[in-house]
CSV table of C-alpha atoms and ligand atoms in Angstrom, one decimal:
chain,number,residue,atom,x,y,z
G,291,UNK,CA,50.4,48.0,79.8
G,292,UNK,CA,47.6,50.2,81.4
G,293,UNK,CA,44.8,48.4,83.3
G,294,UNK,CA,41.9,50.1,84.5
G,295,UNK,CA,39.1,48.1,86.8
G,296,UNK,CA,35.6,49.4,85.4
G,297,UNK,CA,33.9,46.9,87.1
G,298,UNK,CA,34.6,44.2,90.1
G,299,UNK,CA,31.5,43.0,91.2
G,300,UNK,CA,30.0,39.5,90.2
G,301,UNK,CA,26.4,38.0,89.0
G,302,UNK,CA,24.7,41.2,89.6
G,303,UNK,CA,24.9,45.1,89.9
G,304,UNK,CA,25.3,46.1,94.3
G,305,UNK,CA,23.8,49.4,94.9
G,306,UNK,CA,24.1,50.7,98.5
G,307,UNK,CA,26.5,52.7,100.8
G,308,UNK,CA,28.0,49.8,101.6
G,309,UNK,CA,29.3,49.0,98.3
G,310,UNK,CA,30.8,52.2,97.1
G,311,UNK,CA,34.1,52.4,98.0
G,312,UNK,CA,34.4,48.7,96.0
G,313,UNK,CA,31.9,49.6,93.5
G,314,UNK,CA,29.1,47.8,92.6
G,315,UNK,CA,29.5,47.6,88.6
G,316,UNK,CA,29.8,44.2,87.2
G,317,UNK,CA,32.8,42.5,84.9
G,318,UNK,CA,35.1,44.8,82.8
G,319,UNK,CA,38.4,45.4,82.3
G,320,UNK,CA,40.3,48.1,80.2
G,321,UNK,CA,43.6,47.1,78.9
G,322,UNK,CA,45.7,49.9,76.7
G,323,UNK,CA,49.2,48.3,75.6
G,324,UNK,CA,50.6,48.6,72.5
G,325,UNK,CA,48.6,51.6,70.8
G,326,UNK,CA,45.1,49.6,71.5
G,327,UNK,CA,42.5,49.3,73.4
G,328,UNK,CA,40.9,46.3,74.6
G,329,UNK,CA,38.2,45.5,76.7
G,330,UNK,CA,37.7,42.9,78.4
G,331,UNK,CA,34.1,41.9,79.1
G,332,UNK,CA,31.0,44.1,78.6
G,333,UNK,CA,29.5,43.8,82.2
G,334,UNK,CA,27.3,47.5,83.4
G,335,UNK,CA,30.8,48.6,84.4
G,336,UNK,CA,31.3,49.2,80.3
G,337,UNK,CA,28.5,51.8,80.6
G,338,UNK,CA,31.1,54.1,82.4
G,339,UNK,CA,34.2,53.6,79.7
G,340,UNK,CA,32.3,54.4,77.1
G,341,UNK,CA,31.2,57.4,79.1
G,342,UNK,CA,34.7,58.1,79.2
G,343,UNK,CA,35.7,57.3,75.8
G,344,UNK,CA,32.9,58.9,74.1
G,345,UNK,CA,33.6,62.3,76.2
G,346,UNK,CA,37.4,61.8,75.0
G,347,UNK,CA,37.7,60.5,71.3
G,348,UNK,CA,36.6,60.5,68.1
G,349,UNK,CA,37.1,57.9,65.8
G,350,UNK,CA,36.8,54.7,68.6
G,351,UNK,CA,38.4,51.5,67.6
G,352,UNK,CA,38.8,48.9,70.0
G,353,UNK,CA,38.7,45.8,70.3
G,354,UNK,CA,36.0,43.9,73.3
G,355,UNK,CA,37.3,40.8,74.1
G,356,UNK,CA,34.6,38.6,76.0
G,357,UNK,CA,35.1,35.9,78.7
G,358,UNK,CA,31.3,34.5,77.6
G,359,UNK,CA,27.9,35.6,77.6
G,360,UNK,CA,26.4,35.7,81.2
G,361,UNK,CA,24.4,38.9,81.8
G,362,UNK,CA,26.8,40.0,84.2
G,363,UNK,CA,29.2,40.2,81.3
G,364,UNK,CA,27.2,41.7,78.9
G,365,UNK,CA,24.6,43.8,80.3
G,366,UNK,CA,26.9,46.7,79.9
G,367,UNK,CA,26.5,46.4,76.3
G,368,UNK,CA,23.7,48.5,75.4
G,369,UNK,CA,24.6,51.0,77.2
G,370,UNK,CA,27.9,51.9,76.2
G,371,UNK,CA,27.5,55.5,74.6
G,372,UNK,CA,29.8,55.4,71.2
G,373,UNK,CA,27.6,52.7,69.8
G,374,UNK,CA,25.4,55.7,69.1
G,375,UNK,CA,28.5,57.1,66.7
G,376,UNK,CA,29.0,56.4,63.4
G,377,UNK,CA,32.8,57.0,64.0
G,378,UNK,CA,33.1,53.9,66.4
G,379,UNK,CA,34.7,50.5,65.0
G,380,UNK,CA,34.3,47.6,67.7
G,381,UNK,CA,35.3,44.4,66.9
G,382,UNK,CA,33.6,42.0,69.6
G,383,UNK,CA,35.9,38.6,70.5
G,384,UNK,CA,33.5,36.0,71.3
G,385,UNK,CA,33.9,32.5,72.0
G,386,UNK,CA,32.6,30.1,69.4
G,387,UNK,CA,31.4,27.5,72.2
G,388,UNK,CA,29.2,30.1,74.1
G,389,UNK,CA,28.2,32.6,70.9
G,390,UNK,CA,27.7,29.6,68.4
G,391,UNK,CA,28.2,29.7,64.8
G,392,UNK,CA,25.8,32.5,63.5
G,393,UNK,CA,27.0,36.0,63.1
G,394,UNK,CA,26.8,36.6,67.4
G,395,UNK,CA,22.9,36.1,67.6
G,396,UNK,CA,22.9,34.8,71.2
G,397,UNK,CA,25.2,37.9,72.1
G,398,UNK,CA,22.7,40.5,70.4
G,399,UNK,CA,19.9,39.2,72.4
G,400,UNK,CA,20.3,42.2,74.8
G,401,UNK,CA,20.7,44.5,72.0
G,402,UNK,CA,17.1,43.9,70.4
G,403,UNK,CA,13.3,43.8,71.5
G,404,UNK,CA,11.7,42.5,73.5
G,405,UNK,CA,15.1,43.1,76.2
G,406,UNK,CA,15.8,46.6,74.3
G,407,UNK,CA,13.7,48.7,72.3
G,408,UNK,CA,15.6,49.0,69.1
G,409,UNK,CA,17.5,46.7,67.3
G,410,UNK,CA,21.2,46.9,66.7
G,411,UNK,CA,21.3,47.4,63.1
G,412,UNK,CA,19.5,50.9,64.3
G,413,UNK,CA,23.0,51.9,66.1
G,414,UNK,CA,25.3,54.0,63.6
G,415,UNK,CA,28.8,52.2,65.2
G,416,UNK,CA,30.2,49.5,63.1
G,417,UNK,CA,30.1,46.5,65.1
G,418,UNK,CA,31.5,43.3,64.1
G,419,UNK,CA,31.9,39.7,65.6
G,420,UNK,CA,35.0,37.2,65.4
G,421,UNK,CA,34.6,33.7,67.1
G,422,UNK,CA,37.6,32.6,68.4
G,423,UNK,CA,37.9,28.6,70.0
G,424,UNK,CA,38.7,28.3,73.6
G,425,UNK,CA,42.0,27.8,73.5
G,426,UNK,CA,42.9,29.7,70.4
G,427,UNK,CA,45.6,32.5,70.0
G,428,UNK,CA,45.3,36.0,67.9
G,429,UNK,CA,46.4,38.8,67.1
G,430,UNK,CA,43.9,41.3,67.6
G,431,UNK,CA,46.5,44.4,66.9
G,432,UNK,CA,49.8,44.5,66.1
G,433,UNK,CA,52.0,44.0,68.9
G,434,UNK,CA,49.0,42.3,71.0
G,435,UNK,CA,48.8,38.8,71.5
G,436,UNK,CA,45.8,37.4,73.2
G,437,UNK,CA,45.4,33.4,74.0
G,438,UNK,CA,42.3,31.9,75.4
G,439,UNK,CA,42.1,28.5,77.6
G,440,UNK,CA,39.0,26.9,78.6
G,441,UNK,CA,37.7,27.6,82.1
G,442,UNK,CA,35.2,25.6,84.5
G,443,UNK,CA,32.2,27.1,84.6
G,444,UNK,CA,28.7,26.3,84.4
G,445,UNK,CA,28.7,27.3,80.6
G,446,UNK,CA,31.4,27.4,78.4
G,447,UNK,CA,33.9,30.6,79.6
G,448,UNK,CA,37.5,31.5,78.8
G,449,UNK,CA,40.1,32.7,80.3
G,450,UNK,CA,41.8,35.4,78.2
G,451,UNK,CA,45.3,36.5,78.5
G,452,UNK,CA,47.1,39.9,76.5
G,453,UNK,CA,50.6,39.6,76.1
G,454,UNK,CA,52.0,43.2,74.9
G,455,UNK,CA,55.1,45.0,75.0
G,456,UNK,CA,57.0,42.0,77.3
G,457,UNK,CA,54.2,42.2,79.8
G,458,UNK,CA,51.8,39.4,80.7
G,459,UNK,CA,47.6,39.9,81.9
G,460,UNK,CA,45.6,36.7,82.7
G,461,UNK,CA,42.1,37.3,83.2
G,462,UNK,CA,40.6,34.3,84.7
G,463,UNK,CA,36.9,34.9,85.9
G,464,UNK,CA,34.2,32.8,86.2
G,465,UNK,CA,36.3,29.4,87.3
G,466,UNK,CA,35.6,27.0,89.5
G,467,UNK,CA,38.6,25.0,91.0
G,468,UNK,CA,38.4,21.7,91.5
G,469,UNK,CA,39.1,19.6,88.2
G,470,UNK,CA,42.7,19.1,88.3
G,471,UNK,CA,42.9,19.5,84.4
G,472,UNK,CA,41.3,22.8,84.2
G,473,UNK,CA,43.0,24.0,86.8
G,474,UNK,CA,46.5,22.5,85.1
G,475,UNK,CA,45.1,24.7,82.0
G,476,UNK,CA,44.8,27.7,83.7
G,477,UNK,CA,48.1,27.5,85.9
G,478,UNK,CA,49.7,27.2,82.6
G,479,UNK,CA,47.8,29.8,81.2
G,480,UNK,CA,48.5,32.2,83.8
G,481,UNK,CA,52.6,31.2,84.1
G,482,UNK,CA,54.5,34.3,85.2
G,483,UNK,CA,51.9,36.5,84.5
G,484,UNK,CA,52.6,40.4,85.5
G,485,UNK,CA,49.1,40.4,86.7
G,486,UNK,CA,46.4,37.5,87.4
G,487,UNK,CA,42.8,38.9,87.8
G,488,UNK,CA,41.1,35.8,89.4
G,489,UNK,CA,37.5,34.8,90.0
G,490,UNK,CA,37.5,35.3,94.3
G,491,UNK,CA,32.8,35.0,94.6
G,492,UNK,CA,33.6,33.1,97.7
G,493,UNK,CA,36.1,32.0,100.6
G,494,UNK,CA,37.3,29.1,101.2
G,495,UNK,CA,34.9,28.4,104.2
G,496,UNK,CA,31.6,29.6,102.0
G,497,UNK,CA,32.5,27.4,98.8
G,498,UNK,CA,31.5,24.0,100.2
G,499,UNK,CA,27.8,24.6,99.9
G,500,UNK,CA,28.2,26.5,96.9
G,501,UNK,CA,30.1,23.5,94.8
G,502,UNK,CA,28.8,23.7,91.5
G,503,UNK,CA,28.1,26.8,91.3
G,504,UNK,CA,31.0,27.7,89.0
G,505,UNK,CA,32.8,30.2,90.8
G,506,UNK,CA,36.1,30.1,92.8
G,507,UNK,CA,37.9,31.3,96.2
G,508,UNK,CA,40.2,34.4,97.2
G,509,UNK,CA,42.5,31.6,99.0
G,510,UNK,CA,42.3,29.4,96.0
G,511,UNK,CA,43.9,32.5,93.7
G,512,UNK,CA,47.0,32.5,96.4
G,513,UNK,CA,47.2,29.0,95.5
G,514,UNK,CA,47.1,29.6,91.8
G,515,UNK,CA,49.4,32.7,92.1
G,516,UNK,CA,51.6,30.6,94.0
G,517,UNK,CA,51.4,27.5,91.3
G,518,UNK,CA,51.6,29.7,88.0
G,519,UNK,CA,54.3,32.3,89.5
G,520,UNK,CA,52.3,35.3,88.6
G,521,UNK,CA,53.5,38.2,90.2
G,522,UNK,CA,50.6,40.4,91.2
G,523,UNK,CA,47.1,38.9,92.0
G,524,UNK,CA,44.2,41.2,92.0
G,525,UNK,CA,41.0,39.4,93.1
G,526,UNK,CA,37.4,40.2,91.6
G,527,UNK,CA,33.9,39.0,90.9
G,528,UNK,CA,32.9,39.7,94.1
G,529,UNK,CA,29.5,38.8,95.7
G,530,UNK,CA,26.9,41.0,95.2
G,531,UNK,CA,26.6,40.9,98.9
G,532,UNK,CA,29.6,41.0,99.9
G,533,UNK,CA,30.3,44.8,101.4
G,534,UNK,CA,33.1,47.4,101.5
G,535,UNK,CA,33.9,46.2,105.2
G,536,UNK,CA,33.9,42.4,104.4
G,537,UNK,CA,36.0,42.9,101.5
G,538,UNK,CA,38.5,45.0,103.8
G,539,UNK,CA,38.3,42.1,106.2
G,540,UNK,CA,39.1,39.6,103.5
G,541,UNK,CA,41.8,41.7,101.8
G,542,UNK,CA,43.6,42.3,105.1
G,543,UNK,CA,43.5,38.8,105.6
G,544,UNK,CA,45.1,37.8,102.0
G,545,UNK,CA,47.7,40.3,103.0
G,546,UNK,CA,48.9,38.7,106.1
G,547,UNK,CA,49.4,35.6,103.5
G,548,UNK,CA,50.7,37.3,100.5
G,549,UNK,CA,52.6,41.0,100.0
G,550,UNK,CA,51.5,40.9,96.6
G,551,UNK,CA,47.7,40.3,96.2
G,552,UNK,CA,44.3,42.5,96.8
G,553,UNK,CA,40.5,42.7,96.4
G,554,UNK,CA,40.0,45.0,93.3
G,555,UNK,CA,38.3,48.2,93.3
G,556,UNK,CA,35.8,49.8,90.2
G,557,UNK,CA,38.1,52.7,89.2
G,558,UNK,CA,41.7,51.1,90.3
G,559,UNK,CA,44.0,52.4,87.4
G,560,UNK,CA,47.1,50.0,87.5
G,561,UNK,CA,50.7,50.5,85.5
G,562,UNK,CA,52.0,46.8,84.9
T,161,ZN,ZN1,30.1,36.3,86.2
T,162,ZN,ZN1,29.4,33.2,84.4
């Protein structure tokens, strides 16, 4: 299982010197295992993938696989270059609670006037939806086995995990800790995982005033690592103000607690 970190930061696009050796795309993931190719979540860092993919292969199929629909998650979405190819097959993984029960409507918003100037049924690529429940498992691709369990968020959002070729990814961003059954849901979720990608927006000492807010700690995703035995922790969704050299800071401070967890980088290509 290939994972590659197209994008790290939270809530927003960071532009800035002091944000590029982090990088300042938001949410997505690529995941090759098995043959495929998934994707998971559309945020502006999908806009450099499909760069990539579009410089690299005809005839795209993959599959995008998306936590829910905040514009930090999507905003990559119109600008991911082999929509504009009638060779490219995406099939787009939504959640049913978050996309509803039209044909992805709420998901297309960003893909249509007055947010974009052209509609989608002007792109050539053959784009389709599939709702899946929180909680549900499928088989995108043979060989791949995705599951879902509900996170806390402000919004319904899911927590997707790709099981492929005896290796385990939970991808758990945007959570908020705190409600002892969600958090029993994810730990289960997340049991043994190879690699846990966790929702680190704040510290421990920051998330008092920012209760609510949906979004989780670096030292809560220790805790989780520690409770779901996962065996590598990367930590992402990182402020949009949070810099290179406070995110050194805070990464050398999960290392003096744990050998085996870091703060993510855009670009980070890891073999699990
Ligand atoms: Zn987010
Ligand atoms: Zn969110």
């Amino acid at each position: 299982m290939r994972v590659t970190f197209w994008g790290v930061r939270g809530t927003f696009p960071a532009t800035g010197a002091d944000f590029a050796r982090y990088g300042g795309d938001t949410m997505c993931i690529e995941v090759e295992c098995a043959g495929e190719r998934l994707i998971l979540d559309a945020g502006s860092g999908l806009r450099a993938l499909g760069a990539k993919l579009n410089a690299q292969k005809a005839d795209l199929e993959a599959h995008l696989i998306l936590s829910h629909l905040h514009l930090d998650h999507i905003m990559g979405l119109p600008h991911f270059a082999p929509f504009w190819r009638s060779d490219t097959r995406m099939l787009i993984h939504a959640a049913e609670e978050s996309v509803g029960h039209d044909d992805g409507e709420a998901l297309f918003s960003v893909l249509r006037p007055p947010l974009f100037p052209m509609d989608r049924g002007a792109l050539p690529a053959s784009i389709a939806v599939r709702r899946y429940q929180a909680g549900a498992r499928f088989a995108p691709a043979a060989g791949v086995r995705v599951s879902t369990a509900a996170l806390s968020h402000n919004g319904a959002c899911a927590a997707i995990i790709v099981e492929a070729g005896g290796r385990k990814l939970c991808y758990a961003t945007d959570h908020e800790h705190g409600d002892a059954e969600a958090d029993s849901r994810l730990a289960a979720a997340a049991d043994g995982a190879d690699l846990l990608i966790y929702d680190s927006t704040f510290t421990d000492g920051e998330w008092p005033a920012y209760r609510g807010w949906g979004h989780s700690t670096w030292e809560e995703g220790l805790r989780l690592k520690r409770r779901s035995g996962a065996k590598l922790l990367a930590l992402v969704h990182h402020d949009p103000d949070r810099t290179d050299n406070a995110l050194d800071a805070l990464g050398e401070a999960a290392a003096k607690r744990c050998d085996n967890a870091f703060f993510a980088r855009q670009g980070l290509t890891l073999e699990v």
